[in-house]
Coordinates of C-alpha atoms in Angstrom, one line a residue:
M1 CA 7.0 -70.4 -53.7
K2 CA 6.5 -72.7 -56.6
D3 CA 6.0 -71.3 -60.1
H4 CA 2.4 -72.6 -60.0
G5 CA 1.8 -70.7 -56.8
R6 CA 3.4 -67.5 -58.2
S7 CA 1.1 -67.5 -61.2
T8 CA -1.9 -68.1 -59.0
W9 CA -1.0 -65.1 -56.9
I10 CA -0.4 -62.9 -59.9
S11 CA -3.9 -63.8 -61.1
L12 CA -5.4 -63.2 -57.7
A13 CA -3.8 -59.8 -57.5
L14 CA -5.4 -58.7 -60.7
G15 CA -8.8 -59.2 -59.2
I16 CA -8.3 -58.2 -55.6
V17 CA -5.0 -56.6 -54.6
A18 CA -3.5 -54.9 -57.6
V19 CA -4.0 -51.6 -55.9
L20 CA -1.6 -52.7 -53.1
A21 CA 1.3 -52.7 -55.4
T22 CA 0.9 -49.0 -56.1
L23 CA 0.2 -47.8 -52.6
A24 CA 2.7 -45.5 -51.0
I25 CA 2.9 -44.7 -47.3
G26 CA 0.3 -42.0 -47.0
G27 CA 0.8 -38.6 -45.5
R28 CA 2.4 -37.2 -42.4
R29 CA 2.3 -39.2 -39.1
S30 CA 2.0 -37.7 -35.7
S31 CA 3.0 -39.2 -32.3
A32 CA 0.8 -36.7 -30.4
G33 CA -1.5 -38.0 -27.7
G34 CA -3.1 -37.3 -24.4
P35 CA -1.1 -37.8 -21.2
E36 CA -3.4 -40.7 -20.3
S37 CA -2.7 -42.6 -23.5
P38 CA 1.0 -43.5 -23.9
D39 CA 0.1 -45.9 -26.7
S40 CA -0.9 -43.0 -28.9
K41 CA 2.6 -41.5 -28.6
A42 CA 4.3 -44.3 -30.5
K43 CA 5.3 -43.7 -34.0
V44 CA 3.2 -45.3 -36.6
Q45 CA 5.2 -47.9 -38.4
A46 CA 5.4 -47.6 -42.2
E47 CA 5.5 -51.4 -42.7
V48 CA 2.1 -52.3 -41.5
H49 CA -1.2 -52.7 -43.3
R50 CA -3.8 -50.0 -42.3
S51 CA -6.9 -52.1 -43.1
P52 CA -9.5 -49.3 -42.8
V53 CA -12.7 -51.0 -41.6
A54 CA -14.7 -47.8 -40.8
L55 CA -14.8 -44.2 -41.9
A56 CA -16.6 -41.0 -40.9
L57 CA -17.1 -37.9 -43.1
S58 CA -17.5 -34.4 -41.6
V59 CA -20.7 -32.5 -42.4
D60 CA -19.0 -30.2 -44.8
G61 CA -17.4 -33.1 -46.6
R62 CA -13.9 -31.7 -46.1
R63 CA -12.4 -34.2 -43.7
L64 CA -12.5 -38.0 -43.3
L65 CA -11.5 -40.1 -40.4
T66 CA -10.6 -43.8 -40.9
A67 CA -10.3 -46.6 -38.3
N68 CA -7.3 -48.6 -39.4
Q69 CA -7.8 -52.0 -37.7
T70 CA -4.6 -53.9 -38.2
A71 CA -2.4 -50.8 -37.6
G72 CA -4.2 -49.6 -34.5
T73 CA -4.4 -46.1 -35.8
V74 CA -6.8 -43.4 -37.0
S75 CA -6.0 -41.4 -40.2
L76 CA -7.2 -37.8 -40.9
V77 CA -7.8 -37.3 -44.7
D78 CA -8.3 -34.2 -46.7
A79 CA -11.1 -35.2 -49.0
G80 CA -10.5 -32.3 -51.5
S81 CA -6.8 -33.0 -52.1
A82 CA -7.1 -36.7 -51.4
K83 CA -4.2 -36.6 -49.0
V84 CA -3.6 -38.1 -45.6
L85 CA -3.0 -35.1 -43.2
D86 CA -2.2 -37.0 -40.1
E87 CA -2.2 -40.5 -38.5
I88 CA -1.8 -41.5 -34.9
A89 CA -1.9 -44.7 -32.9
T90 CA -5.1 -44.9 -30.8
G91 CA -5.6 -48.4 -29.5
D92 CA -6.1 -52.1 -30.0
R93 CA -8.0 -52.8 -33.3
P94 CA -10.1 -49.7 -34.0
A95 CA -13.5 -50.8 -35.2
G96 CA -15.8 -47.7 -35.3
V97 CA -15.2 -44.0 -35.8
A98 CA -17.2 -40.8 -35.8
I99 CA -16.6 -37.1 -36.3
S100 CA -18.5 -34.1 -34.8
A101 CA -20.4 -31.7 -37.0
D102 CA -17.9 -28.9 -36.6
G103 CA -15.0 -31.3 -37.4
R104 CA -13.1 -30.5 -34.2
R105 CA -13.7 -33.8 -32.3
G106 CA -13.6 -37.5 -33.2
V107 CA -14.2 -40.7 -31.4
V108 CA -12.9 -44.2 -32.1
A109 CA -14.0 -47.5 -30.5
H110 CA -11.4 -50.2 -30.0
W111 CA -12.7 -53.7 -30.6
Y112 CA -10.0 -55.5 -28.6
G113 CA -9.1 -52.5 -26.4
Y114 CA -12.6 -52.3 -24.9
D115 CA -12.3 -48.6 -24.8
L116 CA -13.4 -45.3 -26.5
A117 CA -10.7 -42.7 -27.4
V118 CA -11.7 -39.1 -27.8
L119 CA -9.8 -37.3 -30.5
E120 CA -9.0 -33.6 -30.8
I121 CA -8.8 -32.3 -34.4
Q122 CA -6.9 -29.1 -34.7
N123 CA -4.7 -27.5 -37.4
D124 CA -5.1 -30.7 -39.4
K125 CA -3.5 -32.7 -36.6
L126 CA -5.0 -35.5 -34.4
R127 CA -4.5 -35.9 -30.7
V128 CA -5.9 -38.4 -28.2
A129 CA -7.5 -36.1 -25.7
G130 CA -9.1 -38.7 -23.4
R131 CA -9.9 -42.4 -23.1
L132 CA -12.7 -44.4 -21.3
E133 CA -13.4 -48.1 -21.0
V134 CA -16.9 -48.9 -22.3
G135 CA -17.1 -52.7 -22.1
P136 CA -16.1 -55.8 -24.0
E137 CA -15.6 -55.7 -27.8
P138 CA -17.2 -52.3 -28.8
R139 CA -17.7 -51.8 -32.5
G140 CA -19.9 -49.1 -33.9
V141 CA -20.0 -45.6 -32.5
A142 CA -22.3 -42.6 -33.2
L143 CA -21.7 -39.0 -32.2
S144 CA -24.3 -36.3 -31.5
R145 CA -24.1 -33.2 -33.7
D146 CA -22.8 -31.1 -30.8
G147 CA -20.0 -33.5 -30.3
K148 CA -20.7 -34.0 -26.6
T149 CA -22.4 -37.4 -26.5
A150 CA -21.2 -40.7 -28.0
F151 CA -23.2 -43.9 -28.3
V152 CA -21.2 -47.1 -28.5
A153 CA -22.3 -50.6 -29.5
V154 CA -20.8 -52.9 -26.9
G155 CA -20.9 -56.3 -28.7
V156 CA -20.3 -58.9 -26.0
A157 CA -22.4 -57.1 -23.4
D158 CA -25.3 -56.8 -25.9
E159 CA -25.9 -53.2 -25.0
V160 CA -25.4 -49.6 -26.1
A161 CA -23.4 -47.3 -23.8
R162 CA -24.0 -43.6 -23.7
V163 CA -20.9 -41.5 -23.0
D164 CA -20.5 -37.9 -21.9
L165 CA -17.4 -37.0 -23.7
D166 CA -16.7 -33.8 -21.7
K167 CA -16.8 -35.7 -18.4
L168 CA -15.4 -38.9 -19.9
A169 CA -18.1 -40.9 -18.1
V170 CA -20.6 -43.6 -19.1
T171 CA -24.0 -42.0 -18.3
G172 CA -26.3 -44.9 -19.3
R173 CA -26.4 -48.5 -20.6
L174 CA -29.3 -50.0 -22.6
A175 CA -29.8 -53.6 -23.4
V176 CA -30.4 -54.3 -27.1
G177 CA -30.1 -57.4 -29.3
K178 CA -27.3 -60.0 -29.6
E179 CA -24.0 -58.5 -30.7
P180 CA -24.9 -54.9 -31.6
R181 CA -22.5 -53.9 -34.3
S182 CA -23.4 -50.7 -36.1
L183 CA -25.2 -47.5 -35.0
A184 CA -26.7 -44.5 -36.8
L185 CA -28.4 -41.4 -35.6
S186 CA -31.3 -39.9 -37.6
P187 CA -30.5 -36.5 -39.2
D188 CA -32.3 -34.6 -36.4
G189 CA -30.6 -36.6 -33.7
S190 CA -33.8 -37.9 -32.2
L191 CA -33.5 -41.6 -33.0
L192 CA -30.6 -44.0 -32.6
V193 CA -30.8 -47.1 -34.8
V194 CA -28.8 -50.2 -33.8
G195 CA -28.1 -53.3 -36.0
N196 CA -27.8 -56.4 -33.9
A197 CA -25.6 -58.9 -35.8
R198 CA -26.7 -62.1 -34.2
S199 CA -30.3 -61.7 -33.2
Q200 CA -32.0 -60.8 -36.5
N201 CA -33.4 -57.5 -35.3
V202 CA -32.9 -53.8 -35.2
T203 CA -33.3 -51.7 -32.1
V204 CA -34.6 -48.2 -32.3
I205 CA -33.8 -45.9 -29.3
D206 CA -35.1 -42.5 -28.3
A207 CA -31.8 -40.7 -28.2
A208 CA -32.9 -37.9 -25.8
S209 CA -34.4 -40.0 -23.1
F210 CA -32.1 -43.0 -24.0
T211 CA -35.1 -45.4 -23.8
L212 CA -36.1 -48.3 -26.1
K213 CA -38.6 -47.1 -28.7
K214 CA -39.1 -50.4 -30.6
T215 CA -37.4 -53.5 -31.8
V216 CA -38.0 -54.6 -35.4
S217 CA -37.4 -58.2 -36.4
V218 CA -35.8 -58.7 -39.8
E219 CA -34.9 -61.8 -41.7
G220 CA -31.3 -61.0 -41.6
D221 CA -28.0 -62.2 -40.2
N222 CA -24.5 -60.6 -40.1
L223 CA -26.1 -57.2 -39.8
R224 CA -23.5 -54.5 -40.7
Q225 CA -23.5 -50.8 -41.4
V226 CA -26.7 -48.8 -40.8
A227 CA -27.7 -45.6 -42.5
V228 CA -30.8 -43.3 -42.0
A229 CA -32.5 -41.5 -44.8
P230 CA -32.3 -37.7 -45.0
D231 CA -35.9 -37.3 -44.0
G232 CA -35.6 -39.7 -41.1
R233 CA -38.3 -42.0 -42.3
F234 CA -36.3 -45.2 -43.1
A235 CA -33.2 -46.9 -41.9
Y236 CA -31.2 -49.0 -44.3
L237 CA -28.8 -51.8 -43.4
A238 CA -26.6 -54.3 -45.2
N239 CA -26.9 -57.9 -44.2
M240 CA -26.8 -61.6 -45.0
R241 CA -29.8 -64.0 -45.0
A242 CA -29.1 -67.6 -44.1
R243 CA -31.6 -70.1 -45.7
G244 CA -30.2 -73.3 -44.3
F245 CA -30.4 -75.8 -47.2
A246 CA -27.6 -78.2 -47.8
V247 CA -24.5 -76.8 -49.5
T248 CA -24.9 -78.1 -53.0
K249 CA -24.2 -76.1 -56.2
N250 CA -27.8 -76.1 -57.2
N251 CA -29.0 -74.8 -53.7
I252 CA -26.2 -72.2 -53.7
D253 CA -27.1 -70.7 -57.0
L254 CA -30.8 -70.6 -56.3
G255 CA -30.1 -68.6 -53.1
W256 CA -31.2 -71.4 -50.9
V257 CA -28.0 -71.6 -48.8
L258 CA -27.6 -67.9 -48.1
G259 CA -27.8 -64.6 -49.8
Q260 CA -27.1 -60.9 -49.4
R261 CA -29.8 -58.2 -48.8
L262 CA -30.4 -54.5 -48.6
T263 CA -32.9 -54.2 -45.8
R264 CA -35.2 -51.2 -45.0
V265 CA -36.8 -50.5 -41.6
D266 CA -39.6 -47.9 -41.1
L267 CA -38.7 -45.7 -38.2
K268 CA -42.0 -43.8 -38.1
E269 CA -44.7 -46.3 -38.9
A270 CA -45.4 -49.9 -37.9
E271 CA -44.7 -51.2 -41.4
P272 CA -42.7 -54.5 -41.5
F273 CA -39.2 -54.6 -42.8
A274 CA -38.6 -54.7 -46.5
T275 CA -35.7 -56.1 -48.6
I276 CA -34.0 -56.1 -52.0
S277 CA -32.1 -59.3 -52.7
L278 CA -28.7 -58.5 -54.2
D279 CA -27.7 -61.8 -55.7
A280 CA -27.8 -62.5 -59.4
Q281 CA -27.7 -66.2 -60.4
G282 CA -24.2 -66.9 -61.8
K283 CA -22.7 -63.7 -60.3
A284 CA -23.8 -63.4 -56.7
A285 CA -23.1 -60.6 -54.2
A286 CA -21.1 -61.5 -51.1
D287 CA -20.5 -60.2 -47.6
A288 CA -22.7 -57.1 -47.6
H289 CA -21.1 -54.7 -45.2
G290 CA -21.4 -51.0 -46.0
V291 CA -24.6 -49.0 -46.8
A292 CA -25.0 -45.3 -47.4
I293 CA -27.7 -43.0 -48.8
S294 CA -27.1 -39.7 -50.5
P295 CA -28.1 -36.4 -48.8
D296 CA -30.9 -35.9 -51.4
G297 CA -32.1 -39.5 -51.0
K298 CA -31.7 -40.3 -54.7
L299 CA -28.9 -42.9 -54.4
L300 CA -28.4 -45.9 -52.2
A301 CA -25.1 -47.7 -52.1
V302 CA -24.2 -51.1 -50.7
G303 CA -20.6 -52.3 -50.2
L304 CA -19.8 -56.0 -50.7
G305 CA -16.6 -57.1 -49.2
G306 CA -16.6 -60.6 -50.5
S307 CA -17.3 -59.8 -54.2
H308 CA -15.1 -56.6 -54.0
E309 CA -17.7 -54.1 -55.3
V310 CA -20.2 -51.5 -54.6
M311 CA -23.8 -51.7 -55.8
L312 CA -25.7 -48.5 -56.6
F313 CA -29.5 -48.1 -56.6
R314 CA -31.4 -45.0 -57.9
T315 CA -34.6 -44.1 -56.0
D316 CA -35.7 -41.2 -58.2
R317 CA -36.8 -43.2 -61.2
R318 CA -39.2 -46.1 -61.2
R319 CA -40.0 -47.4 -57.7
L320 CA -37.5 -49.9 -56.4
P321 CA -38.9 -53.4 -56.0
W322 CA -38.9 -53.8 -52.3
R323 CA -40.3 -57.0 -50.9
I324 CA -42.3 -56.3 -47.7
D325 CA -41.8 -58.6 -44.7
G326 CA -39.6 -61.1 -46.5
S327 CA -37.1 -61.5 -49.4
R328 CA -36.7 -63.0 -52.8
D329 CA -34.2 -65.7 -53.5
L330 CA -32.5 -63.6 -56.2
I331 CA -32.3 -59.9 -57.3
P332 CA -35.5 -58.8 -59.0
Q333 CA -35.2 -59.4 -62.7
E334 CA -36.5 -55.9 -63.5
L335 CA -33.3 -54.4 -62.0
L336 CA -31.2 -56.2 -64.5
N337 CA -32.9 -54.6 -67.5
G338 CA -30.5 -51.7 -67.7
D339 CA -32.9 -48.8 -66.9
G340 CA -30.2 -47.2 -64.6
R341 CA -31.8 -48.1 -61.3
F342 CA -29.1 -50.7 -60.5
R343 CA -25.4 -50.7 -61.3
R344 CA -22.3 -52.6 -60.0
V345 CA -18.8 -51.0 -59.6
T346 CA -15.8 -53.3 -59.2
L347 CA -13.3 -52.0 -56.7
G348 CA -11.1 -54.9 -55.6
G349 CA -9.9 -55.5 -52.1
R350 CA -12.6 -55.6 -49.4
P351 CA -15.0 -52.6 -49.3
T352 CA -16.4 -52.1 -45.9
E353 CA -18.1 -48.8 -44.7
L354 CA -19.4 -46.1 -47.0
A355 CA -20.2 -42.4 -46.8
F356 CA -21.7 -40.0 -49.3
A357 CA -20.3 -36.5 -49.7
P358 CA -22.6 -33.4 -49.5
D359 CA -22.7 -33.2 -53.3
G360 CA -24.9 -36.3 -53.4
K361 CA -22.8 -38.2 -55.9
T362 CA -19.3 -38.6 -54.4
L363 CA -19.1 -41.9 -52.5
Y364 CA -16.2 -42.7 -50.1
V365 CA -15.4 -46.3 -49.5
A366 CA -13.2 -47.7 -46.8
N367 CA -11.4 -50.6 -48.4
Y368 CA -9.8 -52.9 -45.8
L369 CA -7.7 -55.1 -48.0
A370 CA -6.6 -52.3 -50.3
D371 CA -5.4 -50.2 -47.4
S372 CA -7.2 -47.2 -48.9
V373 CA -10.2 -44.9 -49.2
Q374 CA -11.7 -45.2 -52.6
V375 CA -13.7 -42.5 -54.3
V376 CA -16.6 -43.5 -56.5
D377 CA -18.6 -41.2 -58.8
A378 CA -22.0 -42.6 -58.1
E379 CA -23.6 -40.8 -61.0
S380 CA -21.4 -42.4 -63.6
A381 CA -20.7 -45.5 -61.5
R382 CA -16.9 -45.2 -61.8
L383 CA -14.0 -45.5 -59.4
V384 CA -12.3 -42.1 -59.8
E385 CA -9.6 -42.0 -57.1
T386 CA -7.8 -44.1 -54.6
I387 CA -6.4 -42.5 -51.4
A388 CA -3.6 -44.6 -50.1
L389 CA -3.4 -44.8 -46.4
G390 CA -0.1 -46.8 -46.3
A391 CA 0.9 -50.4 -46.7
P392 CA 4.0 -52.6 -46.8
E393 CA 5.8 -53.0 -50.1
T394 CA 5.4 -56.8 -50.0
V395 CA 2.4 -58.8 -49.0
S396 CA 3.1 -61.3 -46.3
L397 CA 2.0 -64.9 -46.4
A398 CA -0.6 -64.3 -43.7
R399 CA -2.0 -61.3 -45.5
Q400 CA -2.2 -63.4 -48.7
G401 CA -4.2 -65.9 -46.6
E402 CA -6.4 -63.1 -45.2
I403 CA -7.2 -62.0 -48.8
L404 CA -8.2 -65.6 -49.7
F405 CA -10.3 -65.8 -46.5
H406 CA -12.3 -62.8 -47.6
D407 CA -12.6 -63.7 -51.3
A408 CA -16.0 -65.0 -52.4
A409 CA -14.5 -65.8 -55.8
R410 CA -13.2 -68.9 -54.1
S411 CA -16.8 -70.2 -53.8
F412 CA -19.2 -71.3 -56.4
N413 CA -20.3 -68.3 -58.5
Q414 CA -18.9 -66.0 -55.7
W415 CA -21.8 -66.5 -53.3
Y416 CA -19.8 -66.4 -50.0
S417 CA -16.4 -66.3 -48.5
C418 CA -14.8 -68.0 -45.4
N419 CA -15.6 -64.7 -43.6
T420 CA -19.3 -65.0 -44.3
C421 CA -19.7 -67.8 -41.7
H422 CA -16.6 -67.2 -39.7
S423 CA -17.1 -63.5 -39.3
D424 CA -13.8 -61.7 -38.5
G425 CA -12.2 -65.1 -37.9
H426 CA -14.8 -65.8 -35.2
T427 CA -18.3 -67.2 -35.8
N428 CA -21.6 -65.7 -36.8
G429 CA -23.4 -68.2 -34.6
L430 CA -25.3 -69.9 -37.4
H431 CA -25.4 -73.6 -38.4
Y432 CA -24.9 -75.0 -41.9
D433 CA -25.3 -78.3 -43.7
T434 CA -21.9 -78.8 -45.3
L435 CA -20.0 -82.0 -46.2
N436 CA -17.5 -81.5 -43.5
D437 CA -19.3 -84.2 -41.4
G438 CA -19.4 -86.6 -44.4
R439 CA -23.0 -86.2 -45.4
Q440 CA -25.8 -83.8 -46.2
D441 CA -29.5 -83.9 -45.5
L442 CA -31.3 -83.1 -48.8
R443 CA -34.8 -83.3 -47.5
N444 CA -37.0 -80.2 -47.2
V445 CA -36.9 -80.6 -43.4
H446 CA -33.1 -80.5 -43.0
E447 CA -32.1 -80.0 -39.4
R448 CA -30.2 -83.2 -38.7
S449 CA -27.0 -82.6 -40.6
R450 CA -26.5 -79.0 -39.7
K451 CA -23.5 -78.0 -37.6
K452 CA -22.7 -74.6 -36.0
S453 CA -20.0 -72.6 -37.6
P454 CA -17.2 -72.7 -34.9
T455 CA -14.9 -69.9 -34.0
L456 CA -11.5 -69.9 -35.7
R457 CA -9.8 -68.0 -32.9
G458 CA -6.9 -70.1 -31.7
V459 CA -7.8 -72.8 -34.3
A460 CA -4.2 -73.6 -35.2
K461 CA -3.7 -74.9 -31.6
T462 CA -6.8 -77.1 -31.3
A463 CA -6.3 -80.2 -33.5
P464 CA -8.1 -82.3 -34.7
W465 CA -10.6 -80.3 -36.7
T466 CA -14.3 -80.3 -37.6
W467 CA -16.9 -81.2 -35.0
H468 CA -16.3 -84.9 -35.6
G469 CA -12.5 -84.3 -35.4
W470 CA -11.7 -86.4 -38.5
Q471 CA -9.3 -83.9 -39.9
T472 CA -5.7 -84.2 -38.5
S473 CA -4.3 -81.6 -40.9
L474 CA -5.3 -78.0 -40.8
E475 CA -4.1 -77.6 -44.4
Q476 CA -6.4 -80.4 -45.5
A477 CA -9.3 -79.0 -43.5
C478 CA -8.9 -75.7 -45.3
L479 CA -8.8 -77.5 -48.7
E480 CA -12.0 -79.4 -47.8
S481 CA -13.7 -76.2 -46.8
F482 CA -12.9 -74.5 -50.1
T483 CA -14.0 -77.4 -52.2
K484 CA -16.9 -78.8 -50.2
S485 CA -18.3 -76.1 -47.9
M486 CA -17.8 -73.4 -50.6
Q487 CA -18.1 -75.7 -53.6
G488 CA -15.2 -73.7 -55.2
P489 CA -12.0 -74.4 -57.0
K490 CA -9.3 -76.4 -55.3
P491 CA -6.6 -74.1 -53.8
T492 CA -2.9 -74.6 -54.6
D493 CA -0.6 -75.8 -51.9
D494 CA 0.8 -72.3 -51.6
E495 CA -2.7 -70.9 -51.2
T496 CA -3.5 -73.4 -48.5
R497 CA -0.4 -72.5 -46.6
A498 CA -1.3 -68.9 -46.8
V499 CA -4.7 -69.4 -45.3
V500 CA -3.2 -71.4 -42.5
A501 CA -0.7 -68.6 -41.9
Y502 CA -3.6 -66.2 -41.6
L503 CA -5.5 -68.6 -39.2
E504 CA -2.4 -68.7 -37.0
T505 CA -2.8 -65.0 -36.4
L506 CA -6.4 -65.3 -35.0
E507 CA -6.4 -64.9 -31.2
Y508 CA -8.9 -64.3 -28.5
P509 CA -9.5 -60.8 -27.1
K510 CA -8.9 -60.3 -23.4
N511 CA -11.5 -62.0 -21.2
P512 CA -14.0 -59.4 -19.8
Y513 CA -14.9 -61.7 -16.8
R514 CA -11.4 -62.2 -15.6
A515 CA -9.9 -59.7 -13.1
A516 CA -6.8 -57.9 -14.4
D517 CA -4.8 -58.8 -11.4
G518 CA -5.6 -62.5 -11.8
T519 CA -7.7 -62.8 -8.6
A520 CA -11.0 -64.7 -8.7
S521 CA -14.2 -64.3 -6.7
A522 CA -15.4 -67.0 -4.2
E523 CA -18.1 -67.9 -6.8
V524 CA -15.5 -68.5 -9.5
E525 CA -13.3 -70.5 -7.2
R526 CA -16.2 -72.7 -6.3
G527 CA -17.1 -73.1 -10.0
K528 CA -13.5 -74.1 -10.7
A529 CA -13.9 -76.9 -8.1
V530 CA -17.1 -78.0 -9.7
Y531 CA -15.4 -78.0 -13.1
R532 CA -12.8 -80.5 -11.9
S533 CA -15.1 -82.5 -9.7
A534 CA -16.1 -86.1 -10.4
K535 CA -19.7 -84.9 -10.5
A536 CA -19.2 -82.5 -13.5
A537 CA -15.9 -83.9 -14.8
C538 CA -15.6 -81.0 -17.4
N539 CA -11.8 -81.3 -17.3
T540 CA -11.9 -84.9 -18.5
C541 CA -12.6 -83.6 -22.1
H542 CA -11.8 -79.9 -21.7
G543 CA -8.3 -80.0 -20.1
G544 CA -4.9 -78.8 -21.0
P545 CA -3.8 -75.4 -22.0
E546 CA -6.4 -75.0 -24.8
L547 CA -9.2 -76.6 -22.8
T548 CA -9.7 -79.5 -25.1
D549 CA -8.1 -82.9 -25.1
G550 CA -7.7 -83.4 -28.9
K551 CA -9.5 -86.8 -28.7
I552 CA -12.8 -88.1 -30.2
H553 CA -15.5 -89.0 -27.7
S554 CA -18.7 -91.0 -28.2
T555 CA -21.2 -88.7 -26.4
G556 CA -24.6 -89.8 -27.5
L557 CA -24.9 -86.7 -29.7
E558 CA -24.5 -88.7 -32.9
E559 CA -27.2 -89.3 -35.5
P560 CA -27.7 -93.0 -36.6
D561 CA -26.5 -92.3 -40.1
D562 CA -23.5 -90.1 -39.2
A563 CA -20.5 -90.7 -41.4
Y564 CA -18.1 -90.3 -38.5
E565 CA -18.3 -91.6 -34.9
G566 CA -18.0 -89.4 -31.9
Y567 CA -17.3 -85.7 -31.4
N568 CA -14.1 -83.7 -30.8
P569 CA -14.7 -81.4 -27.7
P570 CA -14.2 -77.8 -28.7
S571 CA -12.0 -75.5 -26.7
L572 CA -13.7 -73.7 -23.9
R573 CA -11.5 -70.6 -24.3
G574 CA -13.7 -67.6 -24.8
V575 CA -16.8 -69.7 -24.3
Y576 CA -18.7 -66.7 -23.0
D577 CA -18.9 -65.4 -26.6
K578 CA -19.4 -68.7 -28.5
Y579 CA -23.2 -68.2 -28.6
P580 CA -25.0 -70.5 -29.3
Y581 CA -23.0 -73.0 -27.3
L582 CA -23.5 -76.5 -28.9
H583 CA -22.8 -78.0 -32.3
D584 CA -26.5 -77.9 -33.2
A585 CA -26.9 -74.2 -32.4
R586 CA -29.9 -74.7 -30.1
S587 CA -28.4 -73.5 -26.9
P588 CA -28.9 -69.7 -26.5
T589 CA -27.3 -69.6 -23.0
L590 CA -24.6 -71.5 -21.2
R591 CA -27.3 -72.6 -18.7
D592 CA -29.3 -74.1 -21.6
A593 CA -26.2 -76.0 -22.8
L594 CA -25.6 -77.4 -19.3
T595 CA -29.2 -78.3 -18.5
G596 CA -30.6 -79.2 -21.9
P597 CA -31.2 -82.7 -23.5
H598 CA -27.5 -83.4 -23.7
S599 CA -26.6 -82.3 -20.2
A600 CA -25.8 -85.8 -19.0
E601 CA -23.1 -86.2 -21.7
I602 CA -21.8 -82.7 -21.1
T603 CA -21.5 -82.8 -17.3
G604 CA -20.4 -86.4 -17.0
G605 CA -23.7 -87.6 -15.8
G606 CA -23.9 -85.8 -12.5
E607 CA -26.9 -83.7 -11.7
L608 CA -25.7 -80.3 -10.4
T609 CA -27.4 -78.3 -7.8
E610 CA -28.6 -74.8 -8.7
Q611 CA -25.7 -73.4 -6.7
E612 CA -23.2 -75.6 -8.4
L613 CA -24.6 -74.7 -11.8
S614 CA -24.4 -71.0 -11.1
D615 CA -20.8 -71.3 -9.8
L616 CA -19.8 -73.4 -12.8
I617 CA -21.2 -70.9 -15.3
A618 CA -19.3 -68.1 -13.4
Y619 CA -16.1 -70.0 -13.8
L620 CA -16.7 -70.9 -17.5
K621 CA -17.1 -67.3 -18.3
T622 CA -13.5 -66.7 -17.1
L623 CA -11.9 -69.3 -19.4

């Protein structure tokens, strides 16, 4: 690495990953597991990042469970001594974890594993006691107080699954919004609250009958952790709000491109949602993820992964300035006057989920990029302890790139990171007016120049880049994104290489529509024939191993004043989860994309029968 690159990384470490240098491999590790889960028997390797993305605290506050995403493990932590008691391998990319009230049972959902593992907790040891497939890309999980029922957010299926843990059986499925991500039960267990990441709404379920109670629309995107107040009246969630204006420095700093919000939903009454904007002009918040409320209801905490901090709000002084049925562009000025209702705590790394201890002031923070659980004294607004979960002694080039990918300091006044729009290396399904297509629409009505944020899964294999395909270098495309889409400082050559190294690690999960043995239904085989037929001619542009030809095609989709001619066909791998499905983000279903205004260009001009269309969609889902 060049000297300039070294100095840059030293500077970056001071703000983000200094804690990594001091982390030791934490605690004892167990290879215990149930007979049905051989993966849990493997020893946990010391030289892997833990990357805790979720955590759960026992009712008595004595034990913590963390879902360690890149390690594929769960750690059991003694909160009192701040030590890791045990760690076991559980499955592919743990994403959500919960613990029973008595502390004897845990559950963990595996994002890429498509399953739920049941954990036995005994004598400060973990054991995988059972496993059950629940559906494609499960994330959040909630556990009833008796530890017998789990509720799982199944992201790609857009549903919540109810699981009987004693019988290891799914006992119900309920359709909710698009990409359910986080779940929370009310303190009395009567209501289940679901944050739907891509449909701007919250689903409230009657837990006992497992029926839909109501759906609350919110002006929110990238919905993340949900928490319910101790009295059960309100649910709180952390989210982003996309505004849609062109990505200029002025628009960014006024909160007109996007912003971060703490959102409140009334669970008892028909009151509209309410928000507190989190961004201060000149020093914004970024990537709101975690949210927690203290047992006495006096403190609200929000974790911000992109700006590497926790925000704390007091509810027991002057009333917090909630905006009903909407949001402000910026944080209310009254919160910046130093009356103690609002404070910021710098943590470094990437804070994700949060949990308050029973004492009402100790806040536990899962810090993904710091490979740790951090302990914050919410009364004094201080980081008081870091519990190391384990990490390599050296940070790889790809991990350096992952750090940059999640760092909002790389944007103008730290408003957003790469991860904001390309959530978890995928897409949040929204469209933005950046300069990547060579122009911006600066009018108040600004639809024409927006482009959907594409997935970055497999991006290293699908040159050229951008919707117009004018970038033939992924390194140059990254540089353009940092300086034009994010309006931030120019990255060094070493930093650009690091980001590309991280992008090269992003792969698709297994396809939920494809049979494990490789067989295909008659419908899928017919759809495959339609795909290759002269009538549809899909394989003309979407051929080859990555289902794109790497060429530029004039399709009739261009605007008269486009800076670049033609479009680069995106890969159709994983198209079932690329909602919405066209560059202009106006195709909520595959059927809409194939039958809408641009269907002639997409299907080669042939008009498909209803049977052909149905068969083609069935085949596309298997790609």
